[in-house]
Amino acid sequence: MGRHLVLALLLLLAPAAAAAQDSDAGRVPLPTIVKGKGEACVADTAYMRRYHMTELDHQRDETMHRGVRTRKFSLKECVDCHATPAPTGGYVSVNAPGQFCRSCHDYAAVTIDCFQCHAARPGETATKRAGEFPRTAGKFRQESEVQ
Amino acid sequence: MTGRTPQQGFDPQRRRFLSAAAAAAGVTLAPGVTLYGVTAAGSAAARAPEDPVTSSVRWGLLVDVNKCRDGCNACVTACVEENGLRGNGRPETDAQWIRKVELRDPSTGAKRSLPLMCQHCASPPCVDVCPTGASFKRADGIVLVDKHICIGCRYCMLACPYKARSFIHEVVEDQKPYAPRGKGTVESCTFCVHRVDEGRTPACVEACAEAGGDAMTFGDLNDPNSRISKQVAAYVTDQIRPDLGLDPGVRYRNL
Ligand code: SF4
Ligand code: SF4
């Protein structure tokens, strides 16, 4: 009985393990990085990897308290670019297992609190409806280059 | 890194001086150079996304109670839709940013129906009592809760004389991208700050006009040329419980 349970669990986990393997042919397991929209992120991948939370934290105070609405380090913009379209229409949450935010965070064992309050899917944003803010120009670089 | 904006102390004298200075600057600049673009939100300076809000603007709302129809709920519906305030079918605990209040004078039987929301007080008690600094007033007079800091103690709910705030008791899902909301924090009317920041009016004001009520005027109380300033100058308007000395940004006419 116990052995059957273990076997069933292994079978369940097998596809997940296979998916994790896809991202890396070598011996070191790596998180699956879902490619975002567009050519590259608003900053180098190496920089974003280390400092995205610093930038997001800074932006949150600027927007919340001072009404600054630049888009470069806005969480909304992250979600807009990094959410993948769902096969059934709409988008998959960036906080869903295997998706952009979650896969790295799971790998690093860091919980994400953002999406307890923030939308994890692109939506009809206020900015888009008004369509007046210019998109912040970024330096473009292929995400795959720095894998 | 995470320096908070200092609270804007309420100093009418200084404010008057500042707006006078701003007006003077507008005049001395070359004619033909428009410093202050007229926006849908009531002739406030069009602000670039990278510019912070300043106290040269004070957002206000004027409700003409004579035009507010008994039984009309357009503003409330619009608020719920705009900010994604889907409830759980439990009115006692579901969030409520704006509600219709029916008043009746028992001696005459006269009835009044009006919308009530956060009054965006110039001296907000909710800010005074907040132990964390989460409840704050923006330089342009909009009172908000920074939910990143709010610990959900609900002290502000007790302090607010207008019963304007709600505590979120349950997990929230499918929030609007521009209106983050979550369990364990307190929230209230934001004057649709995301819309105001891009030069639009709050959803309730728009809905009221669309429903043919046209009972609400939103705009900059510091700008003498805004529609709201002209109206409050021309007619007698009331603040609710002015005796408390909170100087609400929401005013009522024909109350
Ligand atoms: S109405 Fe209540 S919540 Fe709004 S600013 Fe005044 S005290 Fe604060
Ligand atoms: S509930 Fe939040 S905003 Fe209100 S007083 Fe407590 S910490 Fe401040």
PDB file of N, CA, C and O in Angstrom, chain B residues 57-126:
ATOM      1  N   VAL B  57      -2.227  71.914  -5.807  1.00  0.00           N
ATOM      2  CA  VAL B  57      -3.545  71.386  -6.165  1.00  0.00           C
ATOM      3  C   VAL B  57      -4.210  70.867  -4.890  1.00  0.00           C
ATOM      4  O   VAL B  57      -3.554  70.272  -4.040  1.00  0.00           O
ATOM      5  N   ARG B  58      -5.495  71.121  -4.730  1.00  0.00           N
ATOM      6  CA  ARG B  58      -6.234  70.378  -3.715  1.00  0.00           C
ATOM      7  C   ARG B  58      -7.500  69.835  -4.354  1.00  0.00           C
ATOM      8  O   ARG B  58      -8.403  70.591  -4.727  1.00  0.00           O
ATOM      9  N   TRP B  59      -7.547  68.528  -4.476  1.00  0.00           N
ATOM     10  CA  TRP B  59      -8.708  67.914  -5.111  1.00  0.00           C
ATOM     11  C   TRP B  59      -9.918  67.989  -4.216  1.00  0.00           C
ATOM     12  O   TRP B  59      -9.820  67.786  -3.003  1.00  0.00           O
ATOM     13  N   GLY B  60     -11.044  68.278  -4.817  1.00  0.00           N
ATOM     14  CA  GLY B  60     -12.281  68.354  -4.058  1.00  0.00           C
ATOM     15  C   GLY B  60     -13.446  67.849  -4.880  1.00  0.00           C
ATOM     16  O   GLY B  60     -13.345  67.680  -6.103  1.00  0.00           O
ATOM     17  N   LEU B  61     -14.539  67.593  -4.190  1.00  0.00           N
ATOM     18  CA  LEU B  61     -15.738  67.077  -4.845  1.00  0.00           C
ATOM     19  C   LEU B  61     -16.941  67.827  -4.301  1.00  0.00           C
ATOM     20  O   LEU B  61     -17.048  68.020  -3.087  1.00  0.00           O
ATOM     21  N   LEU B  62     -17.782  68.273  -5.192  1.00  0.00           N
ATOM     22  CA  LEU B  62     -18.996  68.966  -4.768  1.00  0.00           C
ATOM     23  C   LEU B  62     -20.203  68.156  -5.218  1.00  0.00           C
ATOM     24  O   LEU B  62     -20.302  67.767  -6.379  1.00  0.00           O
ATOM     25  N   VAL B  63     -21.085  67.868  -4.280  1.00  0.00           N
ATOM     26  CA  VAL B  63     -22.291  67.108  -4.590  1.00  0.00           C
ATOM     27  C   VAL B  63     -23.501  68.031  -4.464  1.00  0.00           C
ATOM     28  O   VAL B  63     -23.714  68.626  -3.414  1.00  0.00           O
ATOM     29  N   ASP B  64     -24.242  68.159  -5.533  1.00  0.00           N
ATOM     30  CA  ASP B  64     -25.473  68.944  -5.476  1.00  0.00           C
ATOM     31  C   ASP B  64     -26.600  67.982  -5.096  1.00  0.00           C
ATOM     32  O   ASP B  64     -27.062  67.192  -5.923  1.00  0.00           O
ATOM     33  N   VAL B  65     -27.023  68.076  -3.847  1.00  0.00           N
ATOM     34  CA  VAL B  65     -27.977  67.098  -3.325  1.00  0.00           C
ATOM     35  C   VAL B  65     -29.344  67.214  -4.023  1.00  0.00           C
ATOM     36  O   VAL B  65     -30.055  66.218  -4.156  1.00  0.00           O
ATOM     37  N   ASN B  66     -29.676  68.389  -4.507  1.00  0.00           N
ATOM     38  CA  ASN B  66     -30.949  68.543  -5.219  1.00  0.00           C
ATOM     39  C   ASN B  66     -30.995  67.690  -6.481  1.00  0.00           C
ATOM     40  O   ASN B  66     -32.054  67.268  -6.920  1.00  0.00           O
ATOM     41  N   LYS B  67     -29.826  67.495  -7.076  1.00  0.00           N
ATOM     42  CA  LYS B  67     -29.789  66.728  -8.326  1.00  0.00           C
ATOM     43  C   LYS B  67     -29.633  65.230  -8.074  1.00  0.00           C
ATOM     44  O   LYS B  67     -29.729  64.431  -9.002  1.00  0.00           O
ATOM     45  N   CYS B  68     -29.306  64.872  -6.846  1.00  0.00           N
ATOM     46  CA  CYS B  68     -29.087  63.459  -6.527  1.00  0.00           C
ATOM     47  C   CYS B  68     -30.433  62.786  -6.299  1.00  0.00           C
ATOM     48  O   CYS B  68     -31.158  63.147  -5.383  1.00  0.00           O
ATOM     49  N   ARG B  69     -30.733  61.823  -7.156  1.00  0.00           N
ATOM     50  CA  ARG B  69     -32.057  61.208  -7.100  1.00  0.00           C
ATOM     51  C   ARG B  69     -32.134  60.088  -6.069  1.00  0.00           C
ATOM     52  O   ARG B  69     -31.216  59.272  -5.959  1.00  0.00           O
ATOM     53  N   ASP B  70     -33.238  60.073  -5.347  1.00  0.00           N
ATOM     54  CA  ASP B  70     -33.523  58.991  -4.416  1.00  0.00           C
ATOM     55  C   ASP B  70     -33.630  57.696  -5.233  1.00  0.00           C
ATOM     56  O   ASP B  70     -34.283  57.678  -6.257  1.00  0.00           O
ATOM     57  N   GLY B  71     -32.944  56.667  -4.793  1.00  0.00           N
ATOM     58  CA  GLY B  71     -33.033  55.389  -5.498  1.00  0.00           C
ATOM     59  C   GLY B  71     -31.998  55.209  -6.583  1.00  0.00           C
ATOM     60  O   GLY B  71     -31.777  54.102  -7.054  1.00  0.00           O
ATOM     61  N   CYS B  72     -31.334  56.286  -7.011  1.00  0.00           N
ATOM     62  CA  CYS B  72     -30.277  56.131  -8.018  1.00  0.00           C
ATOM     63  C   CYS B  72     -29.010  55.667  -7.316  1.00  0.00           C
ATOM     64  O   CYS B  72     -28.652  56.163  -6.253  1.00  0.00           O
ATOM     65  N   ASN B  73     -28.348  54.698  -7.913  1.00  0.00           N
ATOM     66  CA  ASN B  73     -27.189  54.090  -7.286  1.00  0.00           C
ATOM     67  C   ASN B  73     -25.994  54.066  -8.252  1.00  0.00           C
ATOM     68  O   ASN B  73     -25.065  53.284  -8.073  1.00  0.00           O
ATOM     69  N   ALA B  74     -26.065  54.901  -9.286  1.00  0.00           N
ATOM     70  CA  ALA B  74     -25.071  54.832 -10.371  1.00  0.00           C
ATOM     71  C   ALA B  74     -23.644  55.018  -9.865  1.00  0.00           C
ATOM     72  O   ALA B  74     -22.725  54.335 -10.305  1.00  0.00           O
ATOM     73  N   CYS B  75     -23.451  55.935  -8.907  1.00  0.00           N
ATOM     74  CA  CYS B  75     -22.104  56.211  -8.410  1.00  0.00           C
ATOM     75  C   CYS B  75     -21.537  55.003  -7.673  1.00  0.00           C
ATOM     76  O   CYS B  75     -20.367  54.657  -7.823  1.00  0.00           O
ATOM     77  N   VAL B  76     -22.389  54.353  -6.883  1.00  0.00           N
ATOM     78  CA  VAL B  76     -21.940  53.210  -6.098  1.00  0.00           C
ATOM     79  C   VAL B  76     -21.557  52.053  -7.026  1.00  0.00           C
ATOM     80  O   VAL B  76     -20.499  51.434  -6.885  1.00  0.00           O
ATOM     81  N   THR B  77     -22.413  51.795  -8.007  1.00  0.00           N
ATOM     82  CA  THR B  77     -22.151  50.727  -8.968  1.00  0.00           C
ATOM     83  C   THR B  77     -20.850  50.988  -9.724  1.00  0.00           C
ATOM     84  O   THR B  77     -20.047  50.078  -9.928  1.00  0.00           O
ATOM     85  N   ALA B  78     -20.656  52.240 -10.123  1.00  0.00           N
ATOM     86  CA  ALA B  78     -19.452  52.584 -10.881  1.00  0.00           C
ATOM     87  C   ALA B  78     -18.198  52.380 -10.035  1.00  0.00           C
ATOM     88  O   ALA B  78     -17.177  51.904 -10.521  1.00  0.00           O
ATOM     89  N   CYS B  79     -18.282  52.729  -8.762  1.00  0.00           N
ATOM     90  CA  CYS B  79     -17.142  52.575  -7.853  1.00  0.00           C
ATOM     91  C   CYS B  79     -16.781  51.103  -7.703  1.00  0.00           C
ATOM     92  O   CYS B  79     -15.614  50.717  -7.795  1.00  0.00           O
ATOM     93  N   VAL B  80     -17.796  50.288  -7.494  1.00  0.00           N
ATOM     94  CA  VAL B  80     -17.587  48.848  -7.316  1.00  0.00           C
ATOM     95  C   VAL B  80     -16.922  48.254  -8.557  1.00  0.00           C
ATOM     96  O   VAL B  80     -15.949  47.501  -8.477  1.00  0.00           O
ATOM     97  N   GLU B  81     -17.412  48.667  -9.713  1.00  0.00           N
ATOM     98  CA  GLU B  81     -16.884  48.155 -10.974  1.00  0.00           C
ATOM     99  C   GLU B  81     -15.457  48.643 -11.206  1.00  0.00           C
ATOM    100  O   GLU B  81     -14.555  47.870 -11.510  1.00  0.00           O
ATOM    101  N   GLU B  82     -15.248  49.940 -11.029  1.00  0.00           N
ATOM    102  CA  GLU B  82     -13.944  50.537 -11.303  1.00  0.00           C
ATOM    103  C   GLU B  82     -12.851  49.923 -10.429  1.00  0.00           C
ATOM    104  O   GLU B  82     -11.764  49.604 -10.893  1.00  0.00           O
ATOM    105  N   ASN B  83     -13.142  49.788  -9.147  1.00  0.00           N
ATOM    106  CA  ASN B  83     -12.107  49.365  -8.217  1.00  0.00           C
ATOM    107  C   ASN B  83     -12.140  47.871  -7.910  1.00  0.00           C
ATOM    108  O   ASN B  83     -11.383  47.393  -7.065  1.00  0.00           O
ATOM    109  N   GLY B  84     -13.020  47.155  -8.588  1.00  0.00           N
ATOM    110  CA  GLY B  84     -13.078  45.703  -8.416  1.00  0.00           C
ATOM    111  C   GLY B  84     -13.484  45.289  -7.015  1.00  0.00           C
ATOM    112  O   GLY B  84     -12.933  44.348  -6.454  1.00  0.00           O
ATOM    113  N   LEU B  85     -14.461  45.995  -6.431  1.00  0.00           N
ATOM    114  CA  LEU B  85     -14.873  45.711  -5.055  1.00  0.00           C
ATOM    115  C   LEU B  85     -15.902  44.591  -4.990  1.00  0.00           C
ATOM    116  O   LEU B  85     -16.957  44.752  -4.388  1.00  0.00           O
ATOM    117  N   ARG B  86     -15.593  43.481  -5.618  1.00  0.00           N
ATOM    118  CA  ARG B  86     -16.548  42.381  -5.554  1.00  0.00           C
ATOM    119  C   ARG B  86     -16.656  41.894  -4.110  1.00  0.00           C
ATOM    120  O   ARG B  86     -15.650  41.584  -3.479  1.00  0.00           O
ATOM    121  N   GLY B  87     -17.859  41.817  -3.599  1.00  0.00           N
ATOM    122  CA  GLY B  87     -18.056  41.381  -2.223  1.00  0.00           C
ATOM    123  C   GLY B  87     -18.224  39.882  -2.142  1.00  0.00           C
ATOM    124  O   GLY B  87     -18.132  39.166  -3.144  1.00  0.00           O
ATOM    125  N   ASN B  88     -18.443  39.398  -0.929  1.00  0.00           N
ATOM    126  CA  ASN B  88     -18.661  37.979  -0.728  1.00  0.00           C
ATOM    127  C   ASN B  88     -20.095  37.710  -0.296  1.00  0.00           C
ATOM    128  O   ASN B  88     -20.380  36.693   0.316  1.00  0.00           O
ATOM    129  N   GLY B  89     -20.961  38.672  -0.589  1.00  0.00           N
ATOM    130  CA  GLY B  89     -22.357  38.520  -0.209  1.00  0.00           C
ATOM    131  C   GLY B  89     -22.572  38.666   1.281  1.00  0.00           C
ATOM    132  O   GLY B  89     -23.558  38.178   1.822  1.00  0.00           O
ATOM    133  N   ARG B  90     -21.617  39.314   1.960  1.00  0.00           N
ATOM    134  CA  ARG B  90     -21.764  39.546   3.395  1.00  0.00           C
ATOM    135  C   ARG B  90     -21.658  41.046   3.632  1.00  0.00           C
ATOM    136  O   ARG B  90     -20.578  41.567   3.876  1.00  0.00           O
ATOM    137  N   PRO B  91     -22.782  41.751   3.545  1.00  0.00           N
ATOM    138  CA  PRO B  91     -22.765  43.221   3.596  1.00  0.00           C
ATOM    139  C   PRO B  91     -22.110  43.783   4.859  1.00  0.00           C
ATOM    140  O   PRO B  91     -21.592  44.890   4.837  1.00  0.00           O
ATOM    141  N   GLU B  92     -22.131  43.005   5.953  1.00  0.00           N
ATOM    142  CA  GLU B  92     -21.546  43.518   7.197  1.00  0.00           C
ATOM    143  C   GLU B  92     -20.049  43.710   7.058  1.00  0.00           C
ATOM    144  O   GLU B  92     -19.458  44.562   7.709  1.00  0.00           O
ATOM    145  N   THR B  93     -19.415  42.865   6.253  1.00  0.00           N
ATOM    146  CA  THR B  93     -17.960  42.932   6.170  1.00  0.00           C
ATOM    147  C   THR B  93     -17.434  43.259   4.776  1.00  0.00           C
ATOM    148  O   THR B  93     -16.243  43.504   4.627  1.00  0.00           O
ATOM    149  N   ASP B  94     -18.291  43.272   3.764  1.00  0.00           N
ATOM    150  CA  ASP B  94     -17.803  43.599   2.422  1.00  0.00           C
ATOM    151  C   ASP B  94     -17.358  45.062   2.355  1.00  0.00           C
ATOM    152  O   ASP B  94     -17.928  45.921   3.022  1.00  0.00           O
ATOM    153  N   ALA B  95     -16.351  45.320   1.539  1.00  0.00           N
ATOM    154  CA  ALA B  95     -15.817  46.677   1.426  1.00  0.00           C
ATOM    155  C   ALA B  95     -16.845  47.610   0.815  1.00  0.00           C
ATOM    156  O   ALA B  95     -17.599  47.239  -0.085  1.00  0.00           O
ATOM    157  N   GLN B  96     -16.839  48.825   1.311  1.00  0.00           N
ATOM    158  CA  GLN B  96     -17.793  49.824   0.824  1.00  0.00           C
ATOM    159  C   GLN B  96     -17.071  51.166   0.798  1.00  0.00           C
ATOM    160  O   GLN B  96     -16.729  51.710   1.833  1.00  0.00           O
ATOM    161  N   TRP B  97     -16.784  51.652  -0.376  1.00  0.00           N
ATOM    162  CA  TRP B  97     -16.043  52.916  -0.481  1.00  0.00           C
ATOM    163  C   TRP B  97     -16.982  54.101  -0.593  1.00  0.00           C
ATOM    164  O   TRP B  97     -16.648  55.216  -0.282  1.00  0.00           O
ATOM    165  N   ILE B  98     -18.183  53.836  -1.111  1.00  0.00           N
ATOM    166  CA  ILE B  98     -19.176  54.912  -1.263  1.00  0.00           C
ATOM    167  C   ILE B  98     -20.534  54.281  -1.037  1.00  0.00           C
ATOM    168  O   ILE B  98     -20.765  53.129  -1.403  1.00  0.00           O
ATOM    169  N   ARG B  99     -21.420  55.011  -0.384  1.00  0.00           N
ATOM    170  CA  ARG B  99     -22.771  54.491  -0.170  1.00  0.00           C
ATOM    171  C   ARG B  99     -23.773  55.628  -0.289  1.00  0.00           C
ATOM    172  O   ARG B  99     -23.416  56.787  -0.109  1.00  0.00           O
ATOM    173  N   LYS B 100     -24.988  55.266  -0.612  1.00  0.00           N
ATOM    174  CA  LYS B 100     -26.047  56.271  -0.650  1.00  0.00           C
ATOM    175  C   LYS B 100     -26.669  56.340   0.742  1.00  0.00           C
ATOM    176  O   LYS B 100     -26.973  55.323   1.354  1.00  0.00           O
ATOM    177  N   VAL B 101     -26.838  57.555   1.232  1.00  0.00           N
ATOM    178  CA  VAL B 101     -27.421  57.756   2.554  1.00  0.00           C
ATOM    179  C   VAL B 101     -28.739  58.506   2.376  1.00  0.00           C
ATOM    180  O   VAL B 101     -28.804  59.478   1.629  1.00  0.00           O
ATOM    181  N   GLU B 102     -29.777  58.022   3.006  1.00  0.00           N
ATOM    182  CA  GLU B 102     -31.069  58.707   2.951  1.00  0.00           C
ATOM    183  C   GLU B 102     -31.265  59.451   4.272  1.00  0.00           C
ATOM    184  O   GLU B 102     -31.132  58.870   5.346  1.00  0.00           O
ATOM    185  N   LEU B 103     -31.556  60.741   4.168  1.00  0.00           N
ATOM    186  CA  LEU B 103     -31.784  61.536   5.369  1.00  0.00           C
ATOM    187  C   LEU B 103     -33.245  61.962   5.402  1.00  0.00           C
ATOM    188  O   LEU B 103     -33.843  62.212   4.364  1.00  0.00           O
ATOM    189  N   ARG B 104     -33.796  62.058   6.597  1.00  0.00           N
ATOM    190  CA  ARG B 104     -35.182  62.497   6.722  1.00  0.00           C
ATOM    191  C   ARG B 104     -35.291  63.405   7.930  1.00  0.00           C
ATOM    192  O   ARG B 104     -34.825  63.070   9.010  1.00  0.00           O
ATOM    193  N   ASP B 105     -35.903  64.561   7.681  1.00  0.00           N
ATOM    194  CA  ASP B 105     -36.143  65.480   8.783  1.00  0.00           C
ATOM    195  C   ASP B 105     -37.442  65.050   9.448  1.00  0.00           C
ATOM    196  O   ASP B 105     -38.519  65.176   8.847  1.00  0.00           O
ATOM    197  N   PRO B 106     -37.396  64.517  10.674  1.00  0.00           N
ATOM    198  CA  PRO B 106     -38.616  63.964  11.291  1.00  0.00           C
ATOM    199  C   PRO B 106     -39.691  65.028  11.537  1.00  0.00           C
ATOM    200  O   PRO B 106     -40.877  64.717  11.535  1.00  0.00           O
ATOM    201  N   SER B 107     -39.277  66.276  11.687  1.00  0.00           N
ATOM    202  CA  SER B 107     -40.287  67.293  11.997  1.00  0.00           C
ATOM    203  C   SER B 107     -41.073  67.723  10.763  1.00  0.00           C
ATOM    204  O   SER B 107     -42.235  68.110  10.856  1.00  0.00           O
ATOM    205  N   THR B 108     -40.470  67.651   9.608  1.00  0.00           N
ATOM    206  CA  THR B 108     -41.165  68.081   8.390  1.00  0.00           C
ATOM    207  C   THR B 108     -41.404  66.944   7.418  1.00  0.00           C
ATOM    208  O   THR B 108     -42.194  67.051   6.498  1.00  0.00           O
ATOM    209  N   GLY B 109     -40.656  65.870   7.561  1.00  0.00           N
ATOM    210  CA  GLY B 109     -40.779  64.757   6.628  1.00  0.00           C
ATOM    211  C   GLY B 109     -39.944  64.946   5.378  1.00  0.00           C
ATOM    212  O   GLY B 109     -39.951  64.104   4.477  1.00  0.00           O
ATOM    213  N   ALA B 110     -39.196  66.063   5.267  1.00  0.00           N
ATOM    214  CA  ALA B 110     -38.372  66.302   4.077  1.00  0.00           C
ATOM    215  C   ALA B 110     -37.289  65.240   3.973  1.00  0.00           C
ATOM    216  O   ALA B 110     -36.681  64.864   4.974  1.00  0.00           O
ATOM    217  N   LYS B 111     -37.083  64.761   2.742  1.00  0.00           N
ATOM    218  CA  LYS B 111     -36.119  63.679   2.537  1.00  0.00           C
ATOM    219  C   LYS B 111     -34.969  64.137   1.662  1.00  0.00           C
ATOM    220  O   LYS B 111     -35.135  64.974   0.766  1.00  0.00           O
ATOM    221  N   ARG B 112     -33.822  63.578   1.901  1.00  0.00           N
ATOM    222  CA  ARG B 112     -32.626  63.869   1.127  1.00  0.00           C
ATOM    223  C   ARG B 112     -31.903  62.557   0.855  1.00  0.00           C
ATOM    224  O   ARG B 112     -31.863  61.676   1.703  1.00  0.00           O
ATOM    225  N   SER B 113     -31.316  62.444  -0.335  1.00  0.00           N
ATOM    226  CA  SER B 113     -30.539  61.257  -0.672  1.00  0.00           C
ATOM    227  C   SER B 113     -29.184  61.737  -1.168  1.00  0.00           C
ATOM    228  O   SER B 113     -29.099  62.634  -2.004  1.00  0.00           O
ATOM    229  N   LEU B 114     -28.129  61.222  -0.605  1.00  0.00           N
ATOM    230  CA  LEU B 114     -26.809  61.706  -1.025  1.00  0.00           C
ATOM    231  C   LEU B 114     -25.752  60.614  -0.940  1.00  0.00           C
ATOM    232  O   LEU B 114     -25.874  59.672  -0.163  1.00  0.00           O
ATOM    233  N   PRO B 115     -24.698  60.749  -1.761  1.00  0.00           N
ATOM    234  CA  PRO B 115     -23.599  59.786  -1.676  1.00  0.00           C
ATOM    235  C   PRO B 115     -22.603  60.216  -0.595  1.00  0.00           C
ATOM    236  O   PRO B 115     -22.335  61.399  -0.428  1.00  0.00           O
ATOM    237  N   LEU B 116     -22.086  59.239   0.130  1.00  0.00           N
ATOM    238  CA  LEU B 116     -21.112  59.523   1.179  1.00  0.00           C
ATOM    239  C   LEU B 116     -19.899  58.618   0.990  1.00  0.00           C
ATOM    240  O   LEU B 116     -20.040  57.412   0.800  1.00  0.00           O
ATOM    241  N   MET B 117     -18.754  59.233   0.989  1.00  0.00           N
ATOM    242  CA  MET B 117     -17.508  58.469   0.829  1.00  0.00           C
ATOM    243  C   MET B 117     -16.449  59.126   1.688  1.00  0.00           C
ATOM    244  O   MET B 117     -16.771  60.055   2.445  1.00  0.00           O
ATOM    245  N   CYS B 118     -15.202  58.694   1.606  1.00  0.00           N
ATOM    246  CA  CYS B 118     -14.128  59.360   2.332  1.00  0.00           C
ATOM    247  C   CYS B 118     -14.176  60.827   1.950  1.00  0.00           C
ATOM    248  O   CYS B 118     -14.274  61.170   0.773  1.00  0.00           O
ATOM    249  N   GLN B 119     -14.140  61.688   2.947  1.00  0.00           N
ATOM    250  CA  GLN B 119     -14.312  63.120   2.699  1.00  0.00           C
ATOM    251  C   GLN B 119     -12.979  63.805   2.407  1.00  0.00           C
ATOM    252  O   GLN B 119     -12.911  65.009   2.258  1.00  0.00           O
ATOM    253  N   HIS B 120     -11.922  63.048   2.344  1.00  0.00           N
ATOM    254  CA  HIS B 120     -10.582  63.559   2.049  1.00  0.00           C
ATOM    255  C   HIS B 120     -10.284  64.833   2.851  1.00  0.00           C
ATOM    256  O   HIS B 120     -10.002  65.898   2.298  1.00  0.00           O
ATOM    257  N   CYS B 121     -10.361  64.626   4.158  1.00  0.00           N
ATOM    258  CA  CYS B 121     -10.163  65.709   5.129  1.00  0.00           C
ATOM    259  C   CYS B 121      -8.781  66.356   4.975  1.00  0.00           C
ATOM    260  O   CYS B 121      -7.795  65.674   4.725  1.00  0.00           O
ATOM    261  N   ALA B 122      -8.747  67.672   5.175  1.00  0.00           N
ATOM    262  CA  ALA B 122      -7.462  68.369   5.164  1.00  0.00           C
ATOM    263  C   ALA B 122      -6.681  68.046   6.436  1.00  0.00           C
ATOM    264  O   ALA B 122      -5.458  68.025   6.436  1.00  0.00           O
ATOM    265  N   SER B 123      -7.411  67.806   7.537  1.00  0.00           N
ATOM    266  CA  SER B 123      -6.765  67.389   8.783  1.00  0.00           C
ATOM    267  C   SER B 123      -7.339  66.034   9.174  1.00  0.00           C
ATOM    268  O   SER B 123      -8.163  65.930  10.061  1.00  0.00           O
ATOM    269  N   PRO B 124      -6.920  64.987   8.495  1.00  0.00           N
ATOM    270  CA  PRO B 124      -7.592  63.697   8.661  1.00  0.00           C
ATOM    271  C   PRO B 124      -7.224  62.980   9.970  1.00  0.00           C
ATOM    272  O   PRO B 124      -6.048  62.699  10.207  1.00  0.00           O
ATOM    273  N   PRO B 125      -8.215  62.698  10.800  1.00  0.00           N
ATOM    274  CA  PRO B 125      -7.936  61.960  12.039  1.00  0.00           C
ATOM    275  C   PRO B 125      -7.429  60.546  11.776  1.00  0.00           C
ATOM    276  O   PRO B 125      -6.679  60.002  12.590  1.00  0.00           O
ATOM    277  N   CYS B 126      -7.810  59.971  10.634  1.00  0.00           N
ATOM    278  CA  CYS B 126      -7.340  58.620  10.323  1.00  0.00           C
ATOM    279  C   CYS B 126      -5.825  58.618  10.187  1.00  0.00           C
ATOM    280  O   CYS B 126      -5.161  57.624  10.478  1.00  0.00           O
TER     281      CYS B 126
END
